[in-house]
Amino acid sequence: MKIAIYPGSFDPITNGHLDILERATSLFDKVIITIARNSTKHPLFTEEERLKLMREAVKQYKQVEVDSFEGLLVDYCRTKKAIAVVRGLRAISDFEYELQMALMNRKLNPHIQTVFLMPNERYTYLNSTIVREIARLGGDVRDFVPPVVKAALDKKFNKKKR
Ligand code: COA
């Protein structure tokens, strides 16, 4: 059984993340999409809220599991018996940071491979910060996030349904 880990902040999960996840499911028997608890970020959604949104957003994928973790990614991979880490590459600007992480993870555990997947080009300019910003300022995010996330953003920012 080939298991991959798809880590991130997912604050919140977007259609760009789902695009990467779907591609990963065609390569691996099981994909664990997991929230890395990161003390340097101040998330809009709590971990519990993010997990709930992710579970709802990925429920159509049978081989996908939703989780969260603390500590080193390579240690988490080992406990989950994963052989790979999946990361999305949206643009050249992602590359340097991703290369550094991939090489450091390889140094920490040479048995775990990092697999980079390119999302559909319509998601290359998307990130969670931009989605949060648009929602906060009353813009329409329905093209960028699953309906359950749009509803949660509307609720967070106390907006009436459009
Ligand atoms: N579609 C839309 N947005 C995407 C995306 C996609 N396909 N891929 C990435 N993004 C966005 C995210 O939404 C996020 O946006 P934000 O910063 O505006 O919230 C941004 O790109 C960063 O991506 P994310 O996947 O959340 O990565 P991160 O940099 O927050 O975290 C970890 C990277 C979790 C993999 C890394 O910190 C980690 O491994 N942590 C564990 C500790 C560890 O092992 N450290 C050593 C690593 S060498």
CSV table of N, CA and C and ligand atoms in Angstrom, one decimal:
chain,number,residue,atom,x,y,z
A,1,MET,N,0.8,-1.2,0.0
A,1,MET,CA,0.0,0.0,0.0
A,1,MET,C,0.9,1.3,0.0
A,2,LYS,N,0.7,2.1,-1.0
A,2,LYS,CA,1.6,3.3,-1.1
A,2,LYS,C,0.8,4.5,-0.5
A,3,ILE,N,1.4,5.0,0.6
A,3,ILE,CA,0.7,6.1,1.3
A,3,ILE,C,1.5,7.4,1.1
A,4,ALA,N,0.8,8.5,0.8
A,4,ALA,CA,1.4,9.8,0.7
A,4,ALA,C,0.8,10.8,1.7
A,5,ILE,N,1.6,11.7,2.2
A,5,ILE,CA,1.1,12.8,3.1
A,5,ILE,C,1.0,14.1,2.3
A,6,TYR,N,-0.1,14.8,2.4
A,6,TYR,CA,-0.3,16.1,1.8
A,6,TYR,C,-0.4,17.1,3.0
A,7,PRO,N,0.7,17.7,3.4
A,7,PRO,CA,0.7,18.6,4.5
A,7,PRO,C,0.5,20.1,4.2
A,8,GLY,N,0.0,20.8,5.1
A,8,GLY,CA,-0.2,22.3,4.9
A,8,GLY,C,-0.9,22.9,6.0
A,9,SER,N,-1.2,24.2,5.9
A,9,SER,CA,-2.0,24.9,6.9
A,9,SER,C,-3.5,24.8,6.7
A,10,PHE,N,-3.9,24.8,5.4
A,10,PHE,CA,-5.3,24.6,5.0
A,10,PHE,C,-6.2,25.6,5.8
A,11,ASP,N,-5.9,26.9,5.7
A,11,ASP,CA,-6.7,27.9,6.5
A,11,ASP,C,-7.3,28.9,5.6
A,12,PRO,N,-8.3,28.5,4.8
A,12,PRO,CA,-9.0,27.2,4.8
A,12,PRO,C,-8.5,26.4,3.5
A,13,ILE,N,-9.0,25.2,3.4
A,13,ILE,CA,-8.8,24.4,2.2
A,13,ILE,C,-9.5,25.1,1.0
A,14,THR,N,-8.8,25.1,-0.1
A,14,THR,CA,-9.3,25.8,-1.3
A,14,THR,C,-9.4,24.7,-2.5
A,15,ASN,N,-10.0,25.2,-3.6
A,15,ASN,CA,-10.2,24.3,-4.7
A,15,ASN,C,-8.8,24.0,-5.3
A,16,GLY,N,-7.8,24.9,-5.1
A,16,GLY,CA,-6.4,24.6,-5.5
A,16,GLY,C,-5.9,23.4,-4.8
A,17,HIS,N,-6.1,23.3,-3.5
A,17,HIS,CA,-5.7,22.2,-2.7
A,17,HIS,C,-6.4,20.9,-3.1
A,18,LEU,N,-7.7,21.0,-3.4
A,18,LEU,CA,-8.4,19.8,-3.8
A,18,LEU,C,-8.0,19.3,-5.2
A,19,ASP,N,-7.5,20.3,-6.0
A,19,ASP,CA,-7.0,19.9,-7.3
A,19,ASP,C,-5.7,19.0,-7.2
A,20,ILE,N,-4.9,19.5,-6.3
A,20,ILE,CA,-3.6,18.7,-6.0
A,20,ILE,C,-4.0,17.3,-5.4
A,21,LEU,N,-4.9,17.4,-4.4
A,21,LEU,CA,-5.3,16.1,-3.7
A,21,LEU,C,-5.8,15.1,-4.7
A,22,GLU,N,-6.7,15.6,-5.6
A,22,GLU,CA,-7.3,14.6,-6.6
A,22,GLU,C,-6.2,14.0,-7.5
A,23,ARG,N,-5.2,14.8,-7.9
A,23,ARG,CA,-4.1,14.3,-8.7
A,23,ARG,C,-3.3,13.3,-7.9
A,24,ALA,N,-3.1,13.6,-6.6
A,24,ALA,CA,-2.3,12.6,-5.7
A,24,ALA,C,-3.1,11.3,-5.6
A,25,THR,N,-4.4,11.3,-5.5
A,25,THR,CA,-5.2,10.1,-5.4
A,25,THR,C,-5.0,9.2,-6.6
A,26,SER,N,-4.6,9.7,-7.7
A,26,SER,CA,-4.4,8.9,-8.9
A,26,SER,C,-3.0,8.2,-8.8
A,27,LEU,N,-2.2,8.6,-7.9
A,27,LEU,CA,-0.8,8.1,-7.9
A,27,LEU,C,-0.6,7.2,-6.7
A,28,PHE,N,-1.4,7.4,-5.6
A,28,PHE,CA,-1.2,6.7,-4.3
A,28,PHE,C,-2.4,5.9,-3.9
A,29,ASP,N,-2.2,4.8,-3.1
A,29,ASP,CA,-3.4,4.1,-2.6
A,29,ASP,C,-4.1,4.8,-1.6
A,30,LYS,N,-3.3,5.6,-0.8
A,30,LYS,CA,-4.0,6.4,0.3
A,30,LYS,C,-3.2,7.7,0.4
A,31,VAL,N,-4.0,8.8,0.6
A,31,VAL,CA,-3.4,10.1,0.8
A,31,VAL,C,-4.0,10.7,2.1
A,32,ILE,N,-3.0,11.1,2.9
A,32,ILE,CA,-3.4,11.7,4.2
A,32,ILE,C,-3.2,13.2,4.1
A,33,ILE,N,-4.3,13.9,4.1
A,33,ILE,CA,-4.2,15.4,4.0
A,33,ILE,C,-4.2,15.8,5.5
A,34,THR,N,-3.1,16.6,5.8
A,34,THR,CA,-2.9,16.8,7.3
A,34,THR,C,-2.5,18.2,7.6
A,35,ILE,N,-3.1,18.7,8.6
A,35,ILE,CA,-2.8,20.1,9.1
A,35,ILE,C,-1.5,20.1,9.9
A,36,ALA,N,-0.5,20.9,9.6
A,36,ALA,CA,0.7,21.0,10.4
A,36,ALA,C,0.4,22.1,11.4
A,37,ARG,N,0.5,21.8,12.7
A,37,ARG,CA,0.3,22.8,13.7
A,37,ARG,C,1.5,23.7,13.6
A,38,ASN,N,1.3,25.0,13.3
A,38,ASN,CA,2.4,25.9,13.1
A,38,ASN,C,2.2,27.1,14.0
A,39,SER,N,3.1,27.2,14.9
A,39,SER,CA,3.0,28.3,15.9
A,39,SER,C,3.3,29.6,15.4
A,40,THR,N,3.9,29.7,14.2
A,40,THR,CA,4.2,31.0,13.7
A,40,THR,C,3.1,31.6,12.9
A,41,LYS,N,2.1,30.8,12.5
A,41,LYS,CA,0.9,31.4,11.8
A,41,LYS,C,-0.2,31.6,12.7
A,42,HIS,N,-1.1,32.6,12.5
A,42,HIS,CA,-2.2,32.9,13.3
A,42,HIS,C,-3.5,32.6,12.5
A,43,PRO,N,-3.9,31.4,12.5
A,43,PRO,CA,-5.0,31.0,11.6
A,43,PRO,C,-6.4,31.6,11.9
A,44,LEU,N,-7.1,31.8,10.9
A,44,LEU,CA,-8.5,32.3,11.0
A,44,LEU,C,-9.4,31.3,11.6
A,45,PHE,N,-9.2,30.0,11.1
A,45,PHE,CA,-10.0,28.9,11.5
A,45,PHE,C,-9.2,28.1,12.6
A,46,THR,N,-9.9,27.6,13.6
A,46,THR,CA,-9.2,26.8,14.6
A,46,THR,C,-8.9,25.4,13.9
A,47,GLU,N,-8.1,24.7,14.5
A,47,GLU,CA,-7.7,23.4,14.0
A,47,GLU,C,-9.0,22.5,13.8
A,48,GLU,N,-9.8,22.5,14.8
A,48,GLU,CA,-11.0,21.7,14.8
A,48,GLU,C,-11.9,22.2,13.6
A,49,GLU,N,-12.0,23.5,13.4
A,49,GLU,CA,-12.8,24.0,12.3
A,49,GLU,C,-12.2,23.6,10.9
A,50,ARG,N,-10.9,23.7,10.8
A,50,ARG,CA,-10.2,23.3,9.6
A,50,ARG,C,-10.4,21.8,9.3
A,51,LEU,N,-10.3,21.0,10.3
A,51,LEU,CA,-10.5,19.5,10.2
A,51,LEU,C,-11.9,19.2,9.7
A,52,LYS,N,-12.8,19.9,10.3
A,52,LYS,CA,-14.2,19.7,9.9
A,52,LYS,C,-14.5,20.1,8.4
A,53,LEU,N,-14.0,21.2,8.0
A,53,LEU,CA,-14.1,21.7,6.7
A,53,LEU,C,-13.4,20.8,5.7
A,54,MET,N,-12.3,20.3,6.1
A,54,MET,CA,-11.5,19.4,5.2
A,54,MET,C,-12.3,18.1,5.0
A,55,ARG,N,-12.8,17.5,6.1
A,55,ARG,CA,-13.5,16.3,6.1
A,55,ARG,C,-14.7,16.4,5.1
A,56,GLU,N,-15.4,17.5,5.2
A,56,GLU,CA,-16.6,17.7,4.4
A,56,GLU,C,-16.1,17.8,2.9
A,57,ALA,N,-15.0,18.6,2.7
A,57,ALA,CA,-14.6,18.9,1.3
A,57,ALA,C,-14.0,17.7,0.6
A,58,VAL,N,-13.5,16.7,1.4
A,58,VAL,CA,-12.9,15.5,0.7
A,58,VAL,C,-13.7,14.2,0.8
A,59,LYS,N,-14.9,14.4,1.3
A,59,LYS,CA,-15.7,13.1,1.6
A,59,LYS,C,-15.9,12.2,0.4
A,60,GLN,N,-15.8,12.8,-0.8
A,60,GLN,CA,-16.0,12.0,-2.0
A,60,GLN,C,-14.8,11.1,-2.4
A,61,TYR,N,-13.7,11.3,-1.7
A,61,TYR,CA,-12.5,10.5,-2.0
A,61,TYR,C,-12.4,9.4,-1.0
A,62,LYS,N,-12.5,8.2,-1.4
A,62,LYS,CA,-12.5,7.1,-0.5
A,62,LYS,C,-11.1,6.8,0.1
A,63,GLN,N,-10.1,7.1,-0.7
A,63,GLN,CA,-8.7,6.7,-0.2
A,63,GLN,C,-8.1,7.9,0.5
A,64,VAL,N,-8.9,8.9,0.9
A,64,VAL,CA,-8.3,10.1,1.6
A,64,VAL,C,-8.7,10.1,3.0
A,65,GLU,N,-7.6,10.4,3.9
A,65,GLU,CA,-7.8,10.5,5.3
A,65,GLU,C,-7.5,11.9,5.7
A,66,VAL,N,-8.2,12.5,6.7
A,66,VAL,CA,-7.9,13.8,7.2
A,66,VAL,C,-7.3,13.8,8.6
A,67,ASP,N,-6.2,14.6,8.8
A,67,ASP,CA,-5.6,14.4,10.1
A,67,ASP,C,-4.8,15.8,10.4
A,68,SER,N,-4.2,15.8,11.6
A,68,SER,CA,-3.3,16.9,11.9
A,68,SER,C,-2.1,16.4,12.7
A,69,PHE,N,-1.1,17.2,12.7
A,69,PHE,CA,0.1,16.7,13.5
A,69,PHE,C,0.9,17.8,14.0
A,70,GLU,N,1.8,17.5,14.9
A,70,GLU,CA,2.7,18.4,15.5
A,70,GLU,C,4.1,17.8,15.4
A,71,GLY,N,5.1,18.6,15.2
A,71,GLY,CA,6.5,18.1,15.1
A,71,GLY,C,7.0,18.0,13.7
A,72,LEU,N,8.0,17.2,13.5
A,72,LEU,CA,8.6,17.1,12.2
A,72,LEU,C,7.7,16.3,11.2
A,73,LEU,N,7.7,16.8,10.0
A,73,LEU,CA,6.9,16.1,9.0
A,73,LEU,C,7.5,14.7,8.7
A,74,VAL,N,8.8,14.6,8.7
A,74,VAL,CA,9.4,13.3,8.4
A,74,VAL,C,9.0,12.2,9.5
A,75,ASP,N,8.9,12.7,10.7
A,75,ASP,CA,8.6,11.8,11.8
A,75,ASP,C,7.1,11.4,11.7
A,76,TYR,N,6.3,12.3,11.3
A,76,TYR,CA,4.9,12.0,11.1
A,76,TYR,C,4.7,11.0,9.9
A,77,CYS,N,5.5,11.2,8.9
A,77,CYS,CA,5.5,10.3,7.7
A,77,CYS,C,5.8,8.8,8.2
A,78,ARG,N,6.8,8.8,9.0
A,78,ARG,CA,7.3,7.4,9.5
A,78,ARG,C,6.2,6.8,10.3
A,79,THR,N,5.5,7.5,11.2
A,79,THR,CA,4.4,6.9,12.0
A,79,THR,C,3.3,6.5,11.1
A,80,LYS,N,3.1,7.1,10.0
A,80,LYS,CA,2.0,6.8,9.1
A,80,LYS,C,2.4,5.8,8.0
A,81,LYS,N,3.7,5.4,8.0
A,81,LYS,CA,4.2,4.5,7.0
A,81,LYS,C,4.1,5.0,5.6
A,82,ALA,N,4.2,6.4,5.5
A,82,ALA,CA,4.1,7.0,4.2
A,82,ALA,C,5.4,7.0,3.4
A,83,ILE,N,5.4,6.9,2.1
A,83,ILE,CA,6.6,6.8,1.3
A,83,ILE,C,6.8,8.2,0.7
A,84,ALA,N,5.8,9.1,0.7
A,84,ALA,CA,6.0,10.3,0.0
A,84,ALA,C,5.3,11.5,0.6
A,85,VAL,N,5.8,12.7,0.3
A,85,VAL,CA,5.1,13.9,0.7
A,85,VAL,C,4.7,14.6,-0.6
A,86,VAL,N,3.4,15.0,-0.7
A,86,VAL,CA,2.9,15.7,-1.9
A,86,VAL,C,2.9,17.2,-1.6
A,87,ARG,N,3.4,17.9,-2.5
A,87,ARG,CA,3.3,19.4,-2.4
A,87,ARG,C,2.9,19.9,-3.8
A,88,GLY,N,2.1,21.0,-3.7
A,88,GLY,CA,1.7,21.7,-5.0
A,88,GLY,C,2.7,22.7,-5.4
A,89,LEU,N,3.0,22.8,-6.7
A,89,LEU,CA,3.9,23.9,-7.2
A,89,LEU,C,3.0,24.7,-8.1
A,90,ARG,N,2.7,26.0,-7.7
A,90,ARG,CA,1.8,26.8,-8.5
A,90,ARG,C,2.6,27.7,-9.4
A,91,ALA,N,3.7,28.1,-9.0
A,91,ALA,CA,4.5,29.1,-9.9
A,91,ALA,C,6.0,28.9,-9.5
A,92,ILE,N,6.8,29.5,-10.3
A,92,ILE,CA,8.3,29.5,-10.0
A,92,ILE,C,8.5,30.0,-8.6
A,93,SER,N,7.7,31.0,-8.2
A,93,SER,CA,8.0,31.6,-6.9
A,93,SER,C,7.8,30.6,-5.8
A,94,ASP,N,7.1,29.5,-5.9
A,94,ASP,CA,7.0,28.5,-4.9
A,94,ASP,C,8.3,27.7,-4.8
A,95,PHE,N,9.0,27.6,-6.0
A,95,PHE,CA,10.0,26.6,-6.1
A,95,PHE,C,11.2,26.7,-5.1
A,96,GLU,N,11.7,27.9,-4.8
A,96,GLU,CA,12.9,27.9,-4.0
A,96,GLU,C,12.6,27.4,-2.6
A,97,TYR,N,11.4,27.8,-2.0
A,97,TYR,CA,11.0,27.4,-0.7
A,97,TYR,C,10.7,25.9,-0.7
A,98,GLU,N,10.1,25.4,-1.7
A,98,GLU,CA,9.7,24.0,-1.8
A,98,GLU,C,11.0,23.2,-1.9
A,99,LEU,N,11.9,23.6,-2.7
A,99,LEU,CA,13.2,22.9,-2.9
A,99,LEU,C,13.9,22.8,-1.6
A,100,GLN,N,14.0,23.9,-0.9
A,100,GLN,CA,14.7,23.9,0.4
A,100,GLN,C,14.0,22.9,1.4
A,101,MET,N,12.7,22.9,1.4
A,101,MET,CA,12.0,22.0,2.3
A,101,MET,C,12.2,20.5,1.9
A,102,ALA,N,12.1,20.3,0.6
A,102,ALA,CA,12.2,18.9,0.1
A,102,ALA,C,13.6,18.4,0.4
A,103,LEU,N,14.6,19.2,0.2
A,103,LEU,CA,16.0,18.8,0.4
A,103,LEU,C,16.3,18.6,1.9
A,104,MET,N,15.7,19.4,2.7
A,104,MET,CA,15.9,19.3,4.2
A,104,MET,C,15.2,18.0,4.6
A,105,ASN,N,14.0,17.8,4.2
A,105,ASN,CA,13.3,16.6,4.5
A,105,ASN,C,14.0,15.3,4.1
A,106,ARG,N,14.6,15.4,2.9
A,106,ARG,CA,15.4,14.3,2.4
A,106,ARG,C,16.6,14.0,3.2
A,107,LYS,N,17.2,15.1,3.7
A,107,LYS,CA,18.4,15.0,4.6
A,107,LYS,C,18.0,14.3,5.9
A,108,LEU,N,16.8,14.7,6.4
A,108,LEU,CA,16.3,14.2,7.7
A,108,LEU,C,15.8,12.7,7.5
A,109,ASN,N,15.3,12.4,6.4
A,109,ASN,CA,14.9,11.0,6.1
A,109,ASN,C,15.0,10.7,4.6
A,110,PRO,N,16.1,10.1,4.2
A,110,PRO,CA,16.3,9.9,2.7
A,110,PRO,C,15.3,8.9,2.1
A,111,HIS,N,14.5,8.2,2.9
A,111,HIS,CA,13.6,7.2,2.4
A,111,HIS,C,12.2,7.8,1.9
A,112,ILE,N,12.0,9.1,2.3
A,112,ILE,CA,10.8,9.7,1.9
A,112,ILE,C,11.0,10.7,0.8
A,113,GLN,N,10.2,10.5,-0.3
A,113,GLN,CA,10.3,11.3,-1.5
A,113,GLN,C,9.3,12.4,-1.5
A,114,THR,N,9.7,13.6,-2.0
A,114,THR,CA,8.7,14.7,-2.2
A,114,THR,C,8.3,14.7,-3.6
A,115,VAL,N,7.0,14.7,-3.8
A,115,VAL,CA,6.4,14.6,-5.1
A,115,VAL,C,5.7,16.0,-5.4
A,116,PHE,N,6.1,16.7,-6.4
A,116,PHE,CA,5.5,18.0,-6.7
A,116,PHE,C,4.4,17.8,-7.8
A,117,LEU,N,3.3,18.4,-7.6
A,117,LEU,CA,2.2,18.3,-8.6
A,117,LEU,C,1.8,19.7,-8.9
A,118,MET,N,1.5,19.9,-10.2
A,118,MET,CA,1.0,21.2,-10.7
A,118,MET,C,-0.5,21.3,-10.7
A,119,PRO,N,-1.1,22.3,-10.1
A,119,PRO,CA,-2.5,22.4,-10.2
A,119,PRO,C,-3.0,22.9,-11.5
A,120,ASN,N,-4.2,22.8,-11.8
A,120,ASN,CA,-4.8,23.4,-13.0
A,120,ASN,C,-4.4,24.9,-13.0
A,121,GLU,N,-4.1,25.4,-14.2
A,121,GLU,CA,-3.6,26.8,-14.2
A,121,GLU,C,-4.6,27.8,-13.6
A,122,ARG,N,-5.8,27.5,-13.6
A,122,ARG,CA,-6.8,28.5,-13.0
A,122,ARG,C,-6.6,28.6,-11.5
A,123,TYR,N,-5.8,27.8,-10.9
A,123,TYR,CA,-5.6,27.9,-9.5
A,123,TYR,C,-4.2,28.4,-9.1
A,124,THR,N,-3.4,28.8,-10.1
A,124,THR,CA,-2.0,29.1,-9.8
A,124,THR,C,-1.9,30.4,-9.0
A,125,TYR,N,-2.8,31.3,-9.1
A,125,TYR,CA,-2.7,32.6,-8.3
A,125,TYR,C,-3.5,32.5,-7.0
A,126,LEU,N,-3.9,31.3,-6.6
A,126,LEU,CA,-4.7,31.2,-5.4
A,126,LEU,C,-3.9,30.8,-4.2
A,127,ASN,N,-4.2,31.4,-3.1
A,127,ASN,CA,-3.7,30.9,-1.8
A,127,ASN,C,-4.8,31.3,-0.7
A,128,SER,N,-4.6,30.7,0.5
A,128,SER,CA,-5.6,30.8,1.5
A,128,SER,C,-5.7,32.3,2.0
A,129,THR,N,-4.6,33.0,2.0
A,129,THR,CA,-4.6,34.4,2.5
A,129,THR,C,-5.5,35.2,1.6
A,130,ILE,N,-5.3,35.1,0.3
A,130,ILE,CA,-6.1,35.9,-0.7
A,130,ILE,C,-7.6,35.6,-0.5
A,131,VAL,N,-7.9,34.3,-0.3
A,131,VAL,CA,-9.3,33.9,-0.1
A,131,VAL,C,-9.9,34.5,1.1
A,132,ARG,N,-9.1,34.5,2.2
A,132,ARG,CA,-9.6,35.1,3.5
A,132,ARG,C,-9.8,36.6,3.3
A,133,GLU,N,-8.9,37.2,2.6
A,133,GLU,CA,-8.9,38.6,2.4
A,133,GLU,C,-10.2,39.0,1.6
A,134,ILE,N,-10.4,38.3,0.5
A,134,ILE,CA,-11.6,38.6,-0.4
A,134,ILE,C,-12.9,38.4,0.4
A,135,ALA,N,-12.9,37.3,1.2
A,135,ALA,CA,-14.1,37.0,2.0
A,135,ALA,C,-14.4,38.1,3.0
A,136,ARG,N,-13.3,38.5,3.7
A,136,ARG,CA,-13.4,39.5,4.8
A,136,ARG,C,-13.9,40.8,4.2
A,137,LEU,N,-13.5,41.1,3.0
A,137,LEU,CA,-13.9,42.4,2.4
A,137,LEU,C,-15.2,42.3,1.6
A,138,GLY,N,-15.9,41.2,1.8
A,138,GLY,CA,-17.2,41.0,1.2
A,138,GLY,C,-17.2,40.5,-0.3
A,139,GLY,N,-16.1,40.1,-0.8
A,139,GLY,CA,-16.1,39.6,-2.2
A,139,GLY,C,-16.6,38.2,-2.3
A,140,ASP,N,-16.8,37.7,-3.5
A,140,ASP,CA,-17.4,36.4,-3.7
A,140,ASP,C,-16.3,35.4,-3.9
A,141,VAL,N,-16.2,34.4,-3.1
A,141,VAL,CA,-15.1,33.4,-3.2
A,141,VAL,C,-15.6,32.0,-3.7
A,142,ARG,N,-16.8,32.0,-4.3
A,142,ARG,CA,-17.4,30.7,-4.6
A,142,ARG,C,-16.6,30.0,-5.7
A,143,ASP,N,-15.8,30.7,-6.5
A,143,ASP,CA,-15.0,30.0,-7.6
A,143,ASP,C,-13.7,29.4,-7.0
A,144,PHE,N,-13.4,29.8,-5.8
A,144,PHE,CA,-12.1,29.4,-5.2
A,144,PHE,C,-12.1,28.3,-4.1
A,145,VAL,N,-13.3,28.1,-3.5
A,145,VAL,CA,-13.4,27.2,-2.4
A,145,VAL,C,-14.6,26.3,-2.5
A,146,PRO,N,-14.6,25.2,-1.9
A,146,PRO,CA,-15.8,24.3,-1.9
A,146,PRO,C,-17.0,25.1,-1.1
A,147,PRO,N,-18.2,24.7,-1.4
A,147,PRO,CA,-19.4,25.4,-0.8
A,147,PRO,C,-19.3,25.4,0.7
A,148,VAL,N,-18.9,24.4,1.3
A,148,VAL,CA,-18.8,24.3,2.8
A,148,VAL,C,-17.9,25.3,3.4
A,149,VAL,N,-16.8,25.6,2.6
A,149,VAL,CA,-15.8,26.6,3.1
A,149,VAL,C,-16.4,28.0,2.9
A,150,LYS,N,-17.1,28.2,1.7
A,150,LYS,CA,-17.7,29.5,1.5
A,150,LYS,C,-18.7,29.8,2.6
A,151,ALA,N,-19.5,28.9,3.0
A,151,ALA,CA,-20.5,29.1,4.1
A,151,ALA,C,-19.7,29.4,5.4
A,152,ALA,N,-18.7,28.7,5.6
A,152,ALA,CA,-17.9,29.0,6.9
A,152,ALA,C,-17.3,30.4,6.9
A,153,LEU,N,-16.8,30.8,5.7
A,153,LEU,CA,-16.2,32.1,5.6
A,153,LEU,C,-17.3,33.2,5.8
A,154,ASP,N,-18.4,33.0,5.1
A,154,ASP,CA,-19.6,33.9,5.3
A,154,ASP,C,-20.0,34.0,6.7
A,155,LYS,N,-20.0,32.9,7.4
A,155,LYS,CA,-20.4,32.9,8.8
A,155,LYS,C,-19.3,33.7,9.7
A,156,LYS,N,-18.1,33.4,9.4
A,156,LYS,CA,-17.0,34.0,10.1
A,156,LYS,C,-17.1,35.5,10.0
A,157,PHE,N,-17.4,36.0,8.8
A,157,PHE,CA,-17.4,37.4,8.6
A,157,PHE,C,-18.8,38.0,8.6
A,158,ASN,N,-19.7,37.1,9.1
A,158,ASN,CA,-21.1,37.5,9.4
A,158,ASN,C,-21.8,38.2,8.2
A,159,LYS,N,-21.6,37.5,7.1
A,159,LYS,CA,-22.2,38.0,5.9
A,159,LYS,C,-23.5,37.3,5.5
A,160,LYS,N,-24.4,38.0,4.9
A,160,LYS,CA,-25.6,37.3,4.5
A,160,LYS,C,-25.3,36.5,3.2
A,161,LYS,N,-26.1,35.4,3.0
A,161,LYS,CA,-25.8,34.5,1.8
A,161,LYS,C,-26.1,35.3,0.6
A,162,ARG,N,-25.1,35.2,-0.4
A,162,ARG,CA,-25.3,35.8,-1.7
A,162,ARG,C,-26.2,35.0,-2.6
B,1,COA,N1,-3.8,25.9,-4.0
B,1,COA,C1,-4.0,27.0,-3.2
B,1,COA,N2,-3.2,27.4,-2.3
B,1,COA,C2,-2.1,26.7,-2.1
B,1,COA,C3,-1.8,25.6,-2.9
B,1,COA,C4,-2.7,25.2,-3.8
B,1,COA,N3,-2.6,24.1,-4.6
B,1,COA,N4,-0.6,25.1,-2.4
B,1,COA,C5,-0.2,25.9,-1.5
B,1,COA,N5,-1.1,26.9,-1.3
B,1,COA,C6,-0.9,28.1,-0.4
B,1,COA,C7,-1.5,27.8,1.0
B,1,COA,O1,-2.9,28.1,1.0
B,1,COA,C8,-0.8,28.7,1.9
B,1,COA,O2,-1.3,30.0,1.8
B,1,COA,P1,-1.2,31.0,3.0
B,1,COA,O3,0.2,31.1,3.4
B,1,COA,O4,-1.8,32.2,2.3
B,1,COA,O5,-2.1,30.5,4.1
B,1,COA,C9,0.6,28.8,1.2
B,1,COA,O6,0.4,28.3,-0.1
B,1,COA,C10,1.6,28.0,2.0
B,1,COA,O7,1.3,26.6,1.8
B,1,COA,P2,1.1,25.5,2.9
B,1,COA,O8,0.9,24.3,2.2
B,1,COA,O9,0.1,25.9,3.9
B,1,COA,O10,2.5,25.4,3.5
B,1,COA,P3,3.2,26.1,4.8
B,1,COA,O11,4.3,26.8,4.2
B,1,COA,O12,2.2,26.8,5.7
B,1,COA,O13,3.6,24.8,5.5
B,1,COA,C11,4.6,22.6,5.8
B,1,COA,C12,4.5,23.8,5.0
B,1,COA,C13,3.4,22.3,6.7
B,1,COA,C14,4.7,21.4,4.9
B,1,COA,C15,5.9,22.7,6.7
B,1,COA,O14,5.8,23.9,7.5
B,1,COA,C16,6.2,21.5,7.6
B,1,COA,O15,6.5,20.5,7.1
B,1,COA,N6,5.9,21.7,8.9
B,1,COA,C17,6.2,20.6,9.9
B,1,COA,C18,7.5,20.9,10.6
B,1,COA,C19,8.7,20.4,9.8
B,1,COA,O16,8.9,19.3,9.5
B,1,COA,N7,9.6,21.4,9.5
B,1,COA,C20,10.8,21.1,8.7
B,1,COA,C21,10.4,21.2,7.2
B,1,COA,S1,11.9,21.1,6.2
